[in-house]
mmCIF file with all atom_site columns, C-alpha atoms in Angstrom:
data_model
loop_
_atom_site.group_PDB
_atom_site.id
_atom_site.type_symbol
_atom_site.label_atom_id
_atom_site.label_alt_id
_atom_site.label_comp_id
_atom_site.label_asym_id
_atom_site.label_entity_id
_atom_site.label_seq_id
_atom_site.pdbx_PDB_ins_code
_atom_site.Cartn_x
_atom_site.Cartn_y
_atom_site.Cartn_z
_atom_site.occupancy
_atom_site.B_iso_or_equiv
_atom_site.pdbx_formal_charge
_atom_site.auth_seq_id
_atom_site.auth_comp_id
_atom_site.auth_asym_id
_atom_site.auth_atom_id
_atom_site.pdbx_PDB_model_num
ATOM 1  C CA . MET A 1 1  ? 128.409 -32.650 -38.761 1.00 52.00 ? 56  MET A CA 1
ATOM 2  C CA . VAL A 1 2  ? 124.563 -31.554 -39.085 1.00 56.00 ? 57  VAL A CA 1
ATOM 3  C CA . GLY A 1 3  ? 124.476 -30.795 -35.352 1.00 53.00 ? 58  GLY A CA 1
ATOM 4  C CA . SER A 1 4  ? 127.490 -28.541 -35.536 1.00 53.00 ? 59  SER A CA 1
ATOM 5  C CA . ASP A 1 5  ? 126.249 -26.757 -38.646 1.00 54.00 ? 60  ASP A CA 1
ATOM 6  C CA . ALA A 1 6  ? 123.017 -26.103 -36.588 1.00 51.00 ? 61  ALA A CA 1
ATOM 7  C CA . ILE A 1 7  ? 124.649 -24.590 -33.603 1.00 52.00 ? 62  ILE A CA 1
ATOM 8  C CA . PRO A 1 8  ? 125.936 -21.365 -35.434 1.00 50.00 ? 63  PRO A CA 1
ATOM 9  C CA . TYR A 1 9  ? 122.500 -20.790 -36.955 1.00 51.00 ? 64  TYR A CA 1
ATOM 10 C CA . LEU A 1 10 ? 121.083 -20.935 -33.407 1.00 51.00 ? 65  LEU A CA 1
ATOM 11 C CA . ILE A 1 11 ? 123.431 -18.424 -32.162 1.00 49.00 ? 66  ILE A CA 1
ATOM 12 C CA . THR A 1 12 ? 122.844 -15.932 -35.036 1.00 50.00 ? 67  THR A CA 1
ATOM 13 C CA . TYR A 1 13 ? 119.185 -16.314 -34.667 1.00 50.00 ? 68  TYR A CA 1
ATOM 14 C CA . GLU A 1 14 ? 119.525 -15.449 -30.926 1.00 49.00 ? 69  GLU A CA 1
ATOM 15 C CA . GLU A 1 15 ? 121.593 -12.453 -31.629 1.00 51.00 ? 70  GLU A CA 1
ATOM 16 C CA . SER A 1 16 ? 119.188 -11.229 -34.215 1.00 52.00 ? 71  SER A CA 1
ATOM 17 C CA . ALA A 1 17 ? 116.279 -11.733 -31.799 1.00 53.00 ? 72  ALA A CA 1
ATOM 18 C CA . SER A 1 18 ? 118.222 -9.996  -28.929 1.00 53.00 ? 73  SER A CA 1
ATOM 19 C CA . HIS A 1 19 ? 118.907 -7.089  -31.574 1.00 51.00 ? 74  HIS A CA 1
ATOM 20 C CA . ALA A 1 20 ? 115.201 -6.734  -32.302 1.00 52.00 ? 75  ALA A CA 1
ATOM 21 C CA . ILE A 1 21 ? 114.393 -6.613  -28.732 1.00 51.00 ? 76  ILE A CA 1
ATOM 22 C CA . GLN A 1 22 ? 116.965 -3.910  -28.186 1.00 51.00 ? 77  GLN A CA 1
ATOM 23 C CA . GLU A 1 23 ? 115.359 -2.004  -31.210 1.00 51.00 ? 78  GLU A CA 1
ATOM 24 C CA . THR A 1 24 ? 111.948 -2.163  -29.659 1.00 51.00 ? 79  THR A CA 1
ATOM 25 C CA . ILE A 1 25 ? 113.287 -0.982  -26.336 1.00 52.00 ? 80  ILE A CA 1
ATOM 26 C CA . ARG A 1 26 ? 115.123 1.998   -28.090 1.00 54.00 ? 81  ARG A CA 1
ATOM 27 C CA . ASP A 1 27 ? 112.209 2.741   -30.267 1.00 53.00 ? 82  ASP A CA 1
ATOM 28 C CA . PRO A 1 28 ? 110.224 4.960   -27.709 1.00 54.00 ? 83  PRO A CA 1
ATOM 29 C CA . GLY A 1 29 ? 113.366 7.312   -27.710 1.00 57.00 ? 84  GLY A CA 1
ATOM 30 C CA . ARG A 1 30 ? 113.538 7.427   -31.518 1.00 57.00 ? 85  ARG A CA 1
ATOM 31 C CA . GLY A 1 31 ? 109.956 7.432   -32.511 1.00 53.00 ? 86  GLY A CA 1
ATOM 32 C CA . LYS A 1 32 ? 108.960 10.298  -30.486 1.00 53.00 ? 87  LYS A CA 1
ATOM 33 C CA . PRO A 1 33 ? 105.694 10.780  -32.701 1.00 52.00 ? 88  PRO A CA 1
ATOM 34 C CA . ARG A 1 34 ? 104.074 8.241   -30.473 1.00 53.00 ? 89  ARG A CA 1
ATOM 35 C CA . PRO A 1 35 ? 103.192 10.564  -27.431 1.00 53.00 ? 90  PRO A CA 1
ATOM 36 C CA . VAL A 1 36 ? 101.239 12.564  -30.102 1.00 52.00 ? 91  VAL A CA 1
ATOM 37 C CA . ILE A 1 37 ? 98.746  9.768   -30.822 1.00 51.00 ? 92  ILE A CA 1
ATOM 38 C CA . PRO A 1 38 ? 96.625  10.958  -27.875 1.00 52.00 ? 93  PRO A CA 1
ATOM 39 C CA . ARG A 1 39 ? 96.571  14.532  -29.024 1.00 52.00 ? 94  ARG A CA 1
ATOM 40 C CA . THR A 1 40 ? 95.372  13.169  -32.516 1.00 52.00 ? 95  THR A CA 1
ATOM 41 C CA . LEU A 1 41 ? 92.597  11.497  -30.857 1.00 54.00 ? 96  LEU A CA 1
ATOM 42 C CA . GLN A 1 42 ? 91.628  14.439  -28.761 1.00 52.00 ? 97  GLN A CA 1
ATOM 43 C CA . PRO A 1 43 ? 90.016  16.761  -31.497 1.00 53.00 ? 98  PRO A CA 1
ATOM 44 C CA . SER A 1 44 ? 86.902  15.054  -30.721 1.00 53.00 ? 99  SER A CA 1
ATOM 45 C CA . CYS A 1 45 ? 86.833  17.210  -27.469 1.00 53.00 ? 100 CYS A CA 1
ATOM 46 C CA . SER A 1 46 ? 87.070  20.252  -29.582 1.00 51.00 ? 101 SER A CA 1
ATOM 47 C CA . ASN A 1 47 ? 83.686  19.547  -30.954 1.00 57.00 ? 102 ASN A CA 1
ATOM 48 C CA . SER A 1 48 ? 82.209  20.417  -27.468 1.00 62.00 ? 103 SER A CA 1
ATOM 49 C CA . PRO A 1 49 ? 80.193  23.613  -27.546 1.00 65.00 ? 104 PRO A CA 1
ATOM 50 C CA . ASN A 1 50 ? 82.193  25.502  -24.948 1.00 67.00 ? 105 ASN A CA 1
ATOM 51 C CA . LEU A 1 51 ? 85.449  24.795  -26.910 1.00 68.00 ? 106 LEU A CA 1
ATOM 52 C CA . GLN A 1 52 ? 84.268  25.746  -30.471 1.00 73.00 ? 107 GLN A CA 1
ATOM 53 C CA . PRO A 1 53 ? 84.756  29.549  -30.112 1.00 76.00 ? 108 PRO A CA 1
ATOM 54 C CA . ALA A 1 54 ? 88.400  28.942  -29.044 1.00 75.00 ? 109 ALA A CA 1
ATOM 55 C CA . VAL A 1 55 ? 88.838  26.444  -32.021 1.00 76.00 ? 110 VAL A CA 1
ATOM 56 C CA . ALA A 1 56 ? 87.405  28.964  -34.431 1.00 80.00 ? 111 ALA A CA 1
ATOM 57 C CA . ALA A 1 57 ? 89.670  31.671  -33.140 1.00 82.00 ? 112 ALA A CA 1
ATOM 58 C CA . ALA A 1 58 ? 92.785  29.468  -33.364 1.00 82.00 ? 113 ALA A CA 1
ATOM 59 C CA . ARG A 1 59 ? 91.812  28.597  -37.065 1.00 84.00 ? 114 ARG A CA 1
ATOM 60 C CA . LYS A 1 60 ? 91.597  32.202  -37.783 1.00 85.00 ? 115 LYS A CA 1
ATOM 61 C CA . ALA A 1 61 ? 94.817  32.952  -36.233 1.00 87.00 ? 116 ALA A CA 1
ATOM 62 C CA . LYS A 1 62 ? 96.383  30.020  -38.232 1.00 82.00 ? 117 LYS A CA 1
ATOM 63 C CA . ASN A 1 63 ? 94.867  31.180  -41.404 1.00 82.00 ? 118 ASN A CA 1
ATOM 64 C CA . THR A 1 64 ? 96.131  34.859  -41.242 1.00 73.00 ? 119 THR A CA 1
#
């Protein structure tokens, strides 16, 4: 009796695990903010001297 009770539990566990795997596979399509992460790290490049005028101009344009 105990063994037969354990089998459905294992099946539901496998189903939930495969569902979680499908979610992680689908996630890159849904969570499109991920490709933005490299861009959020890039502003350190905007501190380079030759880009600072462009950054200042862009900030002025954004403020007006």
